[in-house]
Each structure stands twice: as structure tokens, then as C-alpha cells.
PDB file of C-alpha atoms in Angstrom:
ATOM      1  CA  UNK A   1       0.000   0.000   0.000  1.00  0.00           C
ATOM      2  CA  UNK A   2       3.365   1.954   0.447  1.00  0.00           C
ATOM      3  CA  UNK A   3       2.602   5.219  -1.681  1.00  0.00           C
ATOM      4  CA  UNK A   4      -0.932   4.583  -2.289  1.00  0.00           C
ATOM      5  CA  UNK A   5      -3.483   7.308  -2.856  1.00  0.00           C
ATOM      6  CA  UNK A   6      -6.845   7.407  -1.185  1.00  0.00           C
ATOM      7  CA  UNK A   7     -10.143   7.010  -3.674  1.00  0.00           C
ATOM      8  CA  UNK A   8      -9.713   9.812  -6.216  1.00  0.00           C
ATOM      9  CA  UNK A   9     -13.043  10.873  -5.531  1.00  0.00           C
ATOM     10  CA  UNK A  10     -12.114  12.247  -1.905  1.00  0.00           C
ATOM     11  CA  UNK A  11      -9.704  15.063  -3.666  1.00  0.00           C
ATOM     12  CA  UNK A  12     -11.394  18.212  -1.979  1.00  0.00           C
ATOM     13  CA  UNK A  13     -14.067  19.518  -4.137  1.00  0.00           C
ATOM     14  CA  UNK A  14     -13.817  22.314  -6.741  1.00  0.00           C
ATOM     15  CA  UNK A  15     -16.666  23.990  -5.472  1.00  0.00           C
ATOM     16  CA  UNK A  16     -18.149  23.787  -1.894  1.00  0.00           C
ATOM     17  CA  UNK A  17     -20.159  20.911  -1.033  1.00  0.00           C
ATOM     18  CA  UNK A  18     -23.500  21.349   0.733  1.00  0.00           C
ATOM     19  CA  UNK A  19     -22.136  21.894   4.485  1.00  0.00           C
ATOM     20  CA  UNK A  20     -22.655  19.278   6.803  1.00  0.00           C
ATOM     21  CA  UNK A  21     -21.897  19.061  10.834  1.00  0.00           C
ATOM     22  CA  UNK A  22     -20.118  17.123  12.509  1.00  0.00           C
ATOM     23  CA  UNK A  23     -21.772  16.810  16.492  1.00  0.00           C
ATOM     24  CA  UNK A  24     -20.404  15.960  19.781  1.00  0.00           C
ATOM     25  CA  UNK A  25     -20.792  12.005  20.440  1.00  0.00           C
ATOM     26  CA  UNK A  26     -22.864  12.926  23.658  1.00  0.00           C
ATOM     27  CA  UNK A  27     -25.534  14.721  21.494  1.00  0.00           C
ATOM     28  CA  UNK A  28     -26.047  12.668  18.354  1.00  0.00           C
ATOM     29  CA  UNK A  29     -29.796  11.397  17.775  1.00  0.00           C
ATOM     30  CA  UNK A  30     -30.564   7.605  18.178  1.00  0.00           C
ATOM     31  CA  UNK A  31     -30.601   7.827  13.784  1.00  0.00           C
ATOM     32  CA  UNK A  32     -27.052   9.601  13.979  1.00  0.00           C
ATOM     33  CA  UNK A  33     -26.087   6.839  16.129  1.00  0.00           C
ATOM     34  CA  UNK A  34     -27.207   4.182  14.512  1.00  0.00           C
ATOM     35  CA  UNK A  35     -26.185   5.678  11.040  1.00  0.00           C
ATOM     36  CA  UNK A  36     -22.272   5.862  12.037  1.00  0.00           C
ATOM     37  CA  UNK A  37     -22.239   2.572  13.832  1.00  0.00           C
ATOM     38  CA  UNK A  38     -24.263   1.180  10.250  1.00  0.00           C
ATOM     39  CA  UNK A  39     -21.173   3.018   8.069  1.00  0.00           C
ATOM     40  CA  UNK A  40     -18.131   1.446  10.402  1.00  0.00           C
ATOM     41  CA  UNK A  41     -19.325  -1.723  10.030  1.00  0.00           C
ATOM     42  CA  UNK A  42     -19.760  -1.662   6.605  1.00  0.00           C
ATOM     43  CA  UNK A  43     -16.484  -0.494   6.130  1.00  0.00           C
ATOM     44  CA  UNK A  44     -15.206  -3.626   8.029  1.00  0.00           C
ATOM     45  CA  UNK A  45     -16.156  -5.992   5.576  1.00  0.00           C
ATOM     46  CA  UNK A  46     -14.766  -4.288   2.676  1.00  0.00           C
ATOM     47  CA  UNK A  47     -11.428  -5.297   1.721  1.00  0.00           C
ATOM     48  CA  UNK A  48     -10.408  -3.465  -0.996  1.00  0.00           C
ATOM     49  CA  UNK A  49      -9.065   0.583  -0.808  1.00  0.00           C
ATOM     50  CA  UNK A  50     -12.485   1.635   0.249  1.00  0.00           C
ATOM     51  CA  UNK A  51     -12.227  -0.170   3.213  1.00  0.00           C
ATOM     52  CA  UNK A  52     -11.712   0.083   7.121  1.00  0.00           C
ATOM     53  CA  UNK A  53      -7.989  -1.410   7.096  1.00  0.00           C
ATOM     54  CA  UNK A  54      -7.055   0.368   4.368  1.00  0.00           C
ATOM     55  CA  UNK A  55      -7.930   3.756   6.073  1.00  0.00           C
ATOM     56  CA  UNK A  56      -6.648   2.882   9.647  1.00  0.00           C
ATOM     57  CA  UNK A  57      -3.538   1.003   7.535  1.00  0.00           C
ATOM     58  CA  UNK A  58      -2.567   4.750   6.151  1.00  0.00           C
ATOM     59  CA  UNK A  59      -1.439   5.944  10.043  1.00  0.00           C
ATOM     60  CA  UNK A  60       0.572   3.948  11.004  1.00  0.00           C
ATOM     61  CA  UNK A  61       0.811  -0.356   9.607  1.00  0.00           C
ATOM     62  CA  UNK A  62       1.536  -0.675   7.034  1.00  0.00           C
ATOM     63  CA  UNK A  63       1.396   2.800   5.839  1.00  0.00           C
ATOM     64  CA  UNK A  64       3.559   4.861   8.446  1.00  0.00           C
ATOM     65  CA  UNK A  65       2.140   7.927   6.814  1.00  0.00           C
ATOM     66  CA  UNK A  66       1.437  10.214   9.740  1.00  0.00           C
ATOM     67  CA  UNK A  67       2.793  13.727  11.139  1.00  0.00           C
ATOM     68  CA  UNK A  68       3.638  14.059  14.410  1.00  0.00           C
ATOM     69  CA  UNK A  69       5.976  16.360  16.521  1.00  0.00           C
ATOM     70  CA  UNK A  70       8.085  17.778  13.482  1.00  0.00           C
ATOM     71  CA  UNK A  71      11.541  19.504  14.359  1.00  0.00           C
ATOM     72  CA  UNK A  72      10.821  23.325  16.010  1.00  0.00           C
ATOM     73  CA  UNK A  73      12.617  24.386  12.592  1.00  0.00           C
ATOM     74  CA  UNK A  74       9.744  23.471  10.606  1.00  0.00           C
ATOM     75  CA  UNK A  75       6.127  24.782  10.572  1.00  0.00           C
ATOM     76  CA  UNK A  76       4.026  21.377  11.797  1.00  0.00           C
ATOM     77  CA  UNK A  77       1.846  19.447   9.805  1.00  0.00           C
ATOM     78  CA  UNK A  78       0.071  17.273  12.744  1.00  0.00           C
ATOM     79  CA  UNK A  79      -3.251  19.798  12.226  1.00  0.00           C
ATOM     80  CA  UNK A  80      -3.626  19.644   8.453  1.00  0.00           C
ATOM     81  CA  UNK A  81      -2.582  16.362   7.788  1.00  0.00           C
ATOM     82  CA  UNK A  82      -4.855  15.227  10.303  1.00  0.00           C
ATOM     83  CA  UNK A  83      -7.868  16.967   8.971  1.00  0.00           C
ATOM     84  CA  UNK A  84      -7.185  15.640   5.305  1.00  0.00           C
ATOM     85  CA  UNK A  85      -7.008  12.179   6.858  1.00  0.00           C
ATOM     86  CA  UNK A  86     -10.458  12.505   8.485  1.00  0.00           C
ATOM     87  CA  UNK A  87     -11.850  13.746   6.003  1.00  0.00           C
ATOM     88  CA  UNK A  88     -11.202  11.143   3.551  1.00  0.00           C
ATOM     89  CA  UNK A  89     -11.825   8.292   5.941  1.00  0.00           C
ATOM     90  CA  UNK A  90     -15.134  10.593   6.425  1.00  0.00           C
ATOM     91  CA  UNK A  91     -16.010  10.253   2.856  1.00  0.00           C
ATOM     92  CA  UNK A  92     -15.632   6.737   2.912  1.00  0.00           C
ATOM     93  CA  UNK A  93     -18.381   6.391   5.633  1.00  0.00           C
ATOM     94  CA  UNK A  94     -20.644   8.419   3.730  1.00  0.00           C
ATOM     95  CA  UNK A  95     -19.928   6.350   0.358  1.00  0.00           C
ATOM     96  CA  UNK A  96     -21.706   3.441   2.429  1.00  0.00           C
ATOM     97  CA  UNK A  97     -24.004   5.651   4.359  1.00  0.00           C
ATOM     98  CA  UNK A  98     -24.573   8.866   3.719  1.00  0.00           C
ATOM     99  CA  UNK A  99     -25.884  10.189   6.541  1.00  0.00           C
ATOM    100  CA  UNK A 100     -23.423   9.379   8.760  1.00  0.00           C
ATOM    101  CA  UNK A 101     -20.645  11.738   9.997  1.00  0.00           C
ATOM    102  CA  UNK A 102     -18.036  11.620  12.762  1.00  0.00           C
ATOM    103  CA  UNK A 103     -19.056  12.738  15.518  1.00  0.00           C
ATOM    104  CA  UNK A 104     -15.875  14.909  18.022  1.00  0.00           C
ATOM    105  CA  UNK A 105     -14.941  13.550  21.897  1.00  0.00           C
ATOM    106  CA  UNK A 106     -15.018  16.232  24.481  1.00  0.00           C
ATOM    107  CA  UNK A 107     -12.681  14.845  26.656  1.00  0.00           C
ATOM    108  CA  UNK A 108     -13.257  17.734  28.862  1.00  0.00           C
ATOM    109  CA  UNK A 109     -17.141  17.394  29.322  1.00  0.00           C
ATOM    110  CA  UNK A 110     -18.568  16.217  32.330  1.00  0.00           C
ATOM    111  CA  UNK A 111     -19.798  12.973  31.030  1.00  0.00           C
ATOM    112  CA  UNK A 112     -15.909  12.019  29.969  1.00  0.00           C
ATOM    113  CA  UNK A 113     -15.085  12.684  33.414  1.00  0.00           C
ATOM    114  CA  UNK A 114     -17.481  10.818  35.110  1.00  0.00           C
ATOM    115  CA  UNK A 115     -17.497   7.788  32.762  1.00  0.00           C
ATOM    116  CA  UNK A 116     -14.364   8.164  30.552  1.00  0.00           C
ATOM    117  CA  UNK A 117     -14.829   6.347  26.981  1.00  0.00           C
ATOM    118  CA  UNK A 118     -18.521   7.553  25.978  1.00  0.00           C
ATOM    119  CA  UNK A 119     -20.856   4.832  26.558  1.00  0.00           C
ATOM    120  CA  UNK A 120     -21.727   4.813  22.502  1.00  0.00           C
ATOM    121  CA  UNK A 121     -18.104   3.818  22.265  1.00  0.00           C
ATOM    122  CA  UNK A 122     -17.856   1.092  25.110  1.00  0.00           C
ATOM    123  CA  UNK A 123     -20.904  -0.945  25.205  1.00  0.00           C
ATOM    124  CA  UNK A 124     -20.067  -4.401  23.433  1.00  0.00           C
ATOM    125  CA  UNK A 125     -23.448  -4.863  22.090  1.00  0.00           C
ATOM    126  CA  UNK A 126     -25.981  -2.343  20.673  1.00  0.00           C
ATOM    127  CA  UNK A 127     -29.461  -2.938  19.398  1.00  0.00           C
ATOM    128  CA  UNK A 128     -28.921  -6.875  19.458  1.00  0.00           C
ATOM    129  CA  UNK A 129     -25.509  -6.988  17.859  1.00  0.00           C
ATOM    130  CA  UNK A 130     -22.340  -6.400  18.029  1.00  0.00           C
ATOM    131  CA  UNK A 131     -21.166  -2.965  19.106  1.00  0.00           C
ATOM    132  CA  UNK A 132     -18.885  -1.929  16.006  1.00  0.00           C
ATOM    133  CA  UNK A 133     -17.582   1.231  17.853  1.00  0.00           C
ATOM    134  CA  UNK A 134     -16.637  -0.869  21.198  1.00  0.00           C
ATOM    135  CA  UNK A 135     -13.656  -2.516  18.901  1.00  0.00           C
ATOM    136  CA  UNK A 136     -11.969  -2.168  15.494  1.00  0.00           C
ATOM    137  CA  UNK A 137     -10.979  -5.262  13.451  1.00  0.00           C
ATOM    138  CA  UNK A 138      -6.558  -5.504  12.981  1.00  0.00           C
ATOM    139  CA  UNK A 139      -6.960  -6.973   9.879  1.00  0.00           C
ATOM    140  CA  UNK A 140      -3.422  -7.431   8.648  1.00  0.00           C
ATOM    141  CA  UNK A 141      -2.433  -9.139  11.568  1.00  0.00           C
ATOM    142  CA  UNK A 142      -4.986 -11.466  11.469  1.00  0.00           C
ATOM    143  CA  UNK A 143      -3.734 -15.121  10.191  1.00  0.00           C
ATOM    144  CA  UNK A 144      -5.414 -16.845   7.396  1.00  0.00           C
ATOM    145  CA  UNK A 145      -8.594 -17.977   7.449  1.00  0.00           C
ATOM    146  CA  UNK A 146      -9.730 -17.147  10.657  1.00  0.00           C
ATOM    147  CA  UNK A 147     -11.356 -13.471  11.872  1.00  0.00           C
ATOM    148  CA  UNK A 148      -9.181 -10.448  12.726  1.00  0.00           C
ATOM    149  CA  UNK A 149      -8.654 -10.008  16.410  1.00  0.00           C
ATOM    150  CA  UNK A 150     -10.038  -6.956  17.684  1.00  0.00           C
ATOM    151  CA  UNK A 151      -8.579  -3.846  18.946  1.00  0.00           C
ATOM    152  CA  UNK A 152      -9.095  -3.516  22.814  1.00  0.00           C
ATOM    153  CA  UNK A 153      -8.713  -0.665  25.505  1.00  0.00           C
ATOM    154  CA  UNK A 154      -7.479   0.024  28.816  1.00  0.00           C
ATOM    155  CA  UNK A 155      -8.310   3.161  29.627  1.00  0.00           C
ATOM    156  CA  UNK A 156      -7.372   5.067  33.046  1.00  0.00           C
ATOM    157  CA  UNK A 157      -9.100   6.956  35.678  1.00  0.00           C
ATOM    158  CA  UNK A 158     -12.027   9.501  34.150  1.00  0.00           C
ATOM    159  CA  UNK A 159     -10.443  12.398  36.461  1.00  0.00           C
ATOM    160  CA  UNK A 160      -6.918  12.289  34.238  1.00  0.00           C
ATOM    161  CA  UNK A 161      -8.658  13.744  31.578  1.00  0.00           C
ATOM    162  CA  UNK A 162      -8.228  17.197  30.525  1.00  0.00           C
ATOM    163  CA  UNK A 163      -9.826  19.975  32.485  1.00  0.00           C
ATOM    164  CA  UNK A 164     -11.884  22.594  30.583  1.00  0.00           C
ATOM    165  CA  UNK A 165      -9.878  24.959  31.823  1.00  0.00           C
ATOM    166  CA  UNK A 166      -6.558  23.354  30.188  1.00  0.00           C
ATOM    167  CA  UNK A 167      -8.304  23.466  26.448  1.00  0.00           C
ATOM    168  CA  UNK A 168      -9.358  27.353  27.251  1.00  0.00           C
ATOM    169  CA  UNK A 169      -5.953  28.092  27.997  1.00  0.00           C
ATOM    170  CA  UNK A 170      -4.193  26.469  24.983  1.00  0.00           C
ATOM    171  CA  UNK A 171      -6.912  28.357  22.717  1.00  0.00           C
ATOM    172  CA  UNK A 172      -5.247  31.194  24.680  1.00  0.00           C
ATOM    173  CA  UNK A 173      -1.761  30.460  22.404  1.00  0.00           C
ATOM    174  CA  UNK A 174      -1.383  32.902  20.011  1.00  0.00           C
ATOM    175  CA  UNK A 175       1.827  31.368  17.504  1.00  0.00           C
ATOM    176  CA  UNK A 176       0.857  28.469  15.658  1.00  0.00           C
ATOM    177  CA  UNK A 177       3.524  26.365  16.562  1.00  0.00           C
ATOM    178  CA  UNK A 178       3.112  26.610  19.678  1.00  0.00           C
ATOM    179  CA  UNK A 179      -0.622  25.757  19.909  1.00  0.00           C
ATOM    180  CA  UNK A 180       0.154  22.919  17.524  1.00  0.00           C
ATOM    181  CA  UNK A 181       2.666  21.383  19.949  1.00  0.00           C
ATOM    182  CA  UNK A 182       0.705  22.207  22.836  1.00  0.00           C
ATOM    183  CA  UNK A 183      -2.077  20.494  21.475  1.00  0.00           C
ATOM    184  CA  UNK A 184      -0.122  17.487  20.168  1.00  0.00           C
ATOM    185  CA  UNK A 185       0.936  16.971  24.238  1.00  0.00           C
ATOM    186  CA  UNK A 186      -2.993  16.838  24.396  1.00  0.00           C
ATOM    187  CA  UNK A 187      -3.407  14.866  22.181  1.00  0.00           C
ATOM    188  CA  UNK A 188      -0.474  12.142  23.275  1.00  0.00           C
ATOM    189  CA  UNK A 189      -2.188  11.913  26.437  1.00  0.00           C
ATOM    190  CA  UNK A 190      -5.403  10.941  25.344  1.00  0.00           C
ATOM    191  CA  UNK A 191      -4.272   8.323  23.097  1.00  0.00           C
ATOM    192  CA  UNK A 192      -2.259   6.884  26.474  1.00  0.00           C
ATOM    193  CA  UNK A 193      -5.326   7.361  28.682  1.00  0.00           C
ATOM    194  CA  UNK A 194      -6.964   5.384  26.526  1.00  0.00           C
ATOM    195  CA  UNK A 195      -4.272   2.637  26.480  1.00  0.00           C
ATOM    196  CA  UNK A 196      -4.167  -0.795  24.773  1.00  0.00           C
ATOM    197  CA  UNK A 197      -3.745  -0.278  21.173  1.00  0.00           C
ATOM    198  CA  UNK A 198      -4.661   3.637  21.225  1.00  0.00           C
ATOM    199  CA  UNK A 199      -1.558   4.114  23.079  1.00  0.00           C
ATOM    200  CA  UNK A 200       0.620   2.638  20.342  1.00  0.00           C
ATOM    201  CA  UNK A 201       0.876   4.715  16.563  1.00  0.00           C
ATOM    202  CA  UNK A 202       1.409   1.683  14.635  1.00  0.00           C
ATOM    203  CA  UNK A 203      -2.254   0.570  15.552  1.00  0.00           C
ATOM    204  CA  UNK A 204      -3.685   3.632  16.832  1.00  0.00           C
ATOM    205  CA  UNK A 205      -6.234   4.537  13.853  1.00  0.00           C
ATOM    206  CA  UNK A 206      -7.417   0.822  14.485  1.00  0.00           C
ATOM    207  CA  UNK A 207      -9.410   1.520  17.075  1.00  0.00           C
ATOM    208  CA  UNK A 208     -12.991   3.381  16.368  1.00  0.00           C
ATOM    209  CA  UNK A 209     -12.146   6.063  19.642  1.00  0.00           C
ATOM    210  CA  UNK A 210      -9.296   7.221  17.491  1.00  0.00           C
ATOM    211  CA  UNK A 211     -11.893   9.592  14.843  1.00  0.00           C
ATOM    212  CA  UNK A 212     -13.758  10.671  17.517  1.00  0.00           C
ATOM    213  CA  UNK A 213     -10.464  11.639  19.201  1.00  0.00           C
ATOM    214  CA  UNK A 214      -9.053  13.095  16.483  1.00  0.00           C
ATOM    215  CA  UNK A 215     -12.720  15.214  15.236  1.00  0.00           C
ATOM    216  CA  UNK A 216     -11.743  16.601  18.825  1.00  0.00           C
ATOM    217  CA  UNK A 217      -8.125  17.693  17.909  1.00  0.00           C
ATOM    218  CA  UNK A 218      -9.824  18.905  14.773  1.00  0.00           C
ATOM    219  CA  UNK A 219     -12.445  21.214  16.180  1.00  0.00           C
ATOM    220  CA  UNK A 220     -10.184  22.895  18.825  1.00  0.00           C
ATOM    221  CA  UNK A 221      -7.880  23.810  15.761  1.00  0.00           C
ATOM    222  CA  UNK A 222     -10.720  25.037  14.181  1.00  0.00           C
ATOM    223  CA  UNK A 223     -11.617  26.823  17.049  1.00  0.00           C
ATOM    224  CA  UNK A 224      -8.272  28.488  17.430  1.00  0.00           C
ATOM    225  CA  UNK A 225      -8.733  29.144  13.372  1.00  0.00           C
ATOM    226  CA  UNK A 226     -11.829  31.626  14.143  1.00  0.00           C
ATOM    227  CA  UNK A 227      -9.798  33.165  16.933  1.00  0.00           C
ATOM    228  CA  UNK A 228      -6.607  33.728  15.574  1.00  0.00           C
ATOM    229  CA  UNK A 229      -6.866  33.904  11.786  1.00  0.00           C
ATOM    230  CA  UNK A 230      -3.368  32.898  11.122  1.00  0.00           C
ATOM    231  CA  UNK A 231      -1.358  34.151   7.615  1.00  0.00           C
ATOM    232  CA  UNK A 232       0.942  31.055   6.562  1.00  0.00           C
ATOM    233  CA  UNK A 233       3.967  31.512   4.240  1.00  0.00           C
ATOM    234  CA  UNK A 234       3.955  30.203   1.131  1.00  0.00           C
ATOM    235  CA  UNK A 235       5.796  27.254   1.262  1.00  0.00           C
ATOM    236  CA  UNK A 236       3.923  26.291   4.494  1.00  0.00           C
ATOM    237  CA  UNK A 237       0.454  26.322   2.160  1.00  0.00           C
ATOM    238  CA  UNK A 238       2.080  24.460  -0.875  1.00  0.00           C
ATOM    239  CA  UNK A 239       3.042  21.754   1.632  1.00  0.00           C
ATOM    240  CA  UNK A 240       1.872  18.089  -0.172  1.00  0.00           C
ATOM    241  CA  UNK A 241       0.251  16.008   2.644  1.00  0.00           C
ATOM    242  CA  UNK A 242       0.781  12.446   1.160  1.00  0.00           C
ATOM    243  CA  UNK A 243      -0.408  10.334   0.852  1.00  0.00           C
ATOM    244  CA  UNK A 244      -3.654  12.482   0.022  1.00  0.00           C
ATOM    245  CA  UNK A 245      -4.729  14.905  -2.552  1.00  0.00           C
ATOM    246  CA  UNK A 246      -3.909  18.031  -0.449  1.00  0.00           C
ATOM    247  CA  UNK A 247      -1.960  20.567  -0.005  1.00  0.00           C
ATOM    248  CA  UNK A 248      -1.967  22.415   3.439  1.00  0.00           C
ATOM    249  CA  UNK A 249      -3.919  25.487   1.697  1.00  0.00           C
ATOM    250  CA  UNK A 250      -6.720  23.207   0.853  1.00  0.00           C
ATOM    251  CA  UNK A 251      -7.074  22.036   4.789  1.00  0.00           C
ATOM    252  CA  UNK A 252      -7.510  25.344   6.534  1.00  0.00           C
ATOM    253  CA  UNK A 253     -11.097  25.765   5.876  1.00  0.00           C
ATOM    254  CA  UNK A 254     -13.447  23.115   7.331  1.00  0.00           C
ATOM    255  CA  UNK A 255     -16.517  24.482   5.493  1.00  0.00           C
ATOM    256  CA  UNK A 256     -14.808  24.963   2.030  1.00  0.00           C
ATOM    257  CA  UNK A 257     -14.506  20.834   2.898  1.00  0.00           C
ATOM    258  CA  UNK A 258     -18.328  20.608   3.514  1.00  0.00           C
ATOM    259  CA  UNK A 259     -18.386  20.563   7.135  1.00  0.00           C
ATOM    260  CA  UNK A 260     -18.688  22.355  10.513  1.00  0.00           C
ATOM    261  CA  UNK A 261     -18.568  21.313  13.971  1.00  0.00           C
ATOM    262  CA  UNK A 262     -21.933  22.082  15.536  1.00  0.00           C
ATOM    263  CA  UNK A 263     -22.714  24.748  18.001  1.00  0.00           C
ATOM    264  CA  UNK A 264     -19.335  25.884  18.617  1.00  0.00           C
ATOM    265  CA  UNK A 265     -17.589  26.985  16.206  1.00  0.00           C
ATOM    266  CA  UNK A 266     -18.371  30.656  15.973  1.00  0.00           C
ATOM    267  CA  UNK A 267     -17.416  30.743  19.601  1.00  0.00           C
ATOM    268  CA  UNK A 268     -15.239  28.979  22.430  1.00  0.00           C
ATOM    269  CA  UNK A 269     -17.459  26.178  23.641  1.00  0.00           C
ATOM    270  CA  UNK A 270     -15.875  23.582  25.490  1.00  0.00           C
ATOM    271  CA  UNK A 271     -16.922  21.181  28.341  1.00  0.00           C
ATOM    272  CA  UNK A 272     -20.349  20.947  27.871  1.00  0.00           C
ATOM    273  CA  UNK A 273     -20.484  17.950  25.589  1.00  0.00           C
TER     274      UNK A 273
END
């Protein structure tokens, strides 16, 4: 898969798609619920580049495409390569059902701190079946012939999590770099709360928490996009974010992608989820 591009029909689009929003976990509708757990698991049976291992396969194995913690000499790409990545593996929900959308964490909410992983995400079974956000198949480990073992979780005590307090003060960062890496530390700690095989890269996007985790890293950058309006140089914009169809220019606007994060993007909103 070394090199591979996502489906040429997640390129961004010329012209803006009718905008769409992506909700915290704790507020989506019994349908919204039932229409992303309907689009993971039908991306678990497909094998091809459409498909669930494919997409998780691109982070870490056997892709090892990912962007973390660059040197301080260069502007990071963690943020926009990131948001490409969601939004293709986005796309590829909504090519099996197209009402669903990924729905953001809020670590910081009360319900994360009195229960930790949202219940949506942690029950094994929902309506009569298997829960397919409770566990994400490893399908290239899996041996011949026999089902892929599942991802699993062991996640620490609901109090570690971050305060709301601690997200209002990194939107308080003013240089990009800084929030970026500030926010990356954030981010590092939730995938080690969460443990098992969140807390290692190589399997990381395995593991149905990690979009919700990551719509959360997404949505505080966009909320520190509103606030801030950065400028980029131009080499930082004409960046290439392989393996996808981007460049970092064509990243920085959520809605120019088709989507928003709802009811709190136009101002800081954080720990209500």
C-alpha cells in the first residue's frame, strides 16, 4: 500500500459541497447513532481501498504515513494532515451511508469525566448486535482464514482527563507552533489514557475512539482558526500532505470541505459535551 493514494473521488471539491456538521458524540440522535455505527461496520467488511484497514492502515501499519511532533525548525503538519485524513476516511463512511458523519470527543465534558470512553463507544453490544464502535478489526495481523482479532482498551481513571480549563488556555496560544505542539501533548495523552492499542501509533487509527479523538483535535484547531486567523507563508500552504490529494492550503477551511462542527464553532465552547 506503500505510496498509495486514497479514492480519487475524496480530492477536496472544486466547489463547496453542501455543508454538513459534525456533532459531539454525547448529542447525536438515536438515527445519527445508529447511522455511524451502520457506516463502520460496513467499512469492516470491505477489503479493498475503500475499506476500514485500508484507512486505519494509512497511520501507522503498514502505511507509516502520519505527522507528528516535526523539528521546532519546521512549521508542523500534525493539524492539516490530520484533517485531510479525516476527512477522507469521512467520505468513505458516507460512500456506504450517507448520513453518517463523525461525531468529536469532548474529553473535557462532564460525562468524559465521570465515565471516561462515551458509553456509545464502550458498550459491546448495541441494538442486538455487536457494538462496532466498542472494537476495530486488525486486519493485517490477522492469520489466514480465521477473523481479525479486535482492537481492545485500557483506559485510566475519568479524572486524568483534561480539564476545561486546560483546552481554554491552549486556545489562549497565540503562535501556531506553539498551539500545535501544545495540542499534540494533548493529544499524546489521550491516546495513552486510553491505552491498549490507542496508546501505540502503529495501531492507533485501528481503534474506532481514534476519529472521535481526532474530530476533537480537529475542532479545537478550528476553534483556534476563528480566533486567531493565522497568515501562513507560502511554502507552508504548498506543503503536499501524502499520501492524500492536499496541499496544506486546501485544509484550513473546514466548510470549504463541507463541514462544521456544531454549536461551537463561531465561539469557544468547550466542556459541555
Amino acid at each position: 500500500m506503500s505510496g498509495a493514494a486514497p479514492h480519487a473521488n475524496h480530492a477536496p471539491a472544486v466547489t463547496a459541497p453542501p455543508l454538513r456538521r459534525r456533532k459531539s458524540i454525547y448529542a447525536l440522535s438515536p438515527a445519527q447513532l445508529d447511522a455511524i455505527r451502520r457506516a463502520f461496520d460496513a467499512v469492516y467488511r470491505i477489503s479493498d481501498n475503500r475499506g476500514y484497514a485500508f484507512y486505519a492502515g494509512i497511520h501507522g501499519v503498514p502505511g507509516q504515513f502520519c505527522r507528528h511532533h516535526e523539528p521546532p525548525s519546521q512549521i508542523p503538519l500534525f493539524l492539516p494532515w490530520h484533517r485531510a485524513y479525516l476527512y477522507v476516511f469521512e467520505r468513505s463512511l458516507r460512500d456506504q451511508v450517507p448520513d453518517a458523519s463523525l461525531p468529536w470527543w469532548d474529553w473535557t465534558a462532564p460525562s468524559a469525566h465521570q465515565n471516561g470512553i462515551p458509553q456509545s463507544f464502550s458498550v459491546a453490544r448495541a441494538g442486538g448486535r455487536r457494538n462496532p464502535l466498542a472494537a476495530g478489526p486488525i486486519a493485517p495481523q490477522a492469520p489466514p482464514g480465521r477473523a481479525a482479532p479486535l482492537t481492545v482498551r485500557n483506559p485510566q481513571d475519568p479524572s486524568e482527563l483534561p480539564e476545561a480549563s486546560d483546552v481554554q488556555s491552549l486556545l489562549g496560544i497565540r503562535d501556531f507552533q506553539r498551539f500545535s505542539s501544545r495540542l499534540q501533548d494533548f493529544h499524546d495523552s489521550i491516546h495513552g489514557w486510553v491505552g491498549g492499542h490507542m496508546g501505540i501509533i502503529a495501531w492507533a487509527a485501528y481503534d474506532p475512539i481514534f476519529w472521535a479523538h481526532h474530530a476533537m483535535v480537529d475542532r479545537l484547531w478550528a476553534l483556534w482558526q476563528l480566533q486567531n486567523r493565522p497568515v501562513f507563508p507560502p511554502e507552508y500552504l504548498n506543503q503536499a500532505l501524502p499520501p492524500f490529494p492536499f496541499t496544506v492550503a486546501q485544509t484550513l477551511s473546514v466548510k470549504n470541505l463541507g463541514y462544521d462542527y456544531a454549536a461551537s464553532t463561531s465561539h469557544v465552547v468547550v466542556g459541555r459535551g
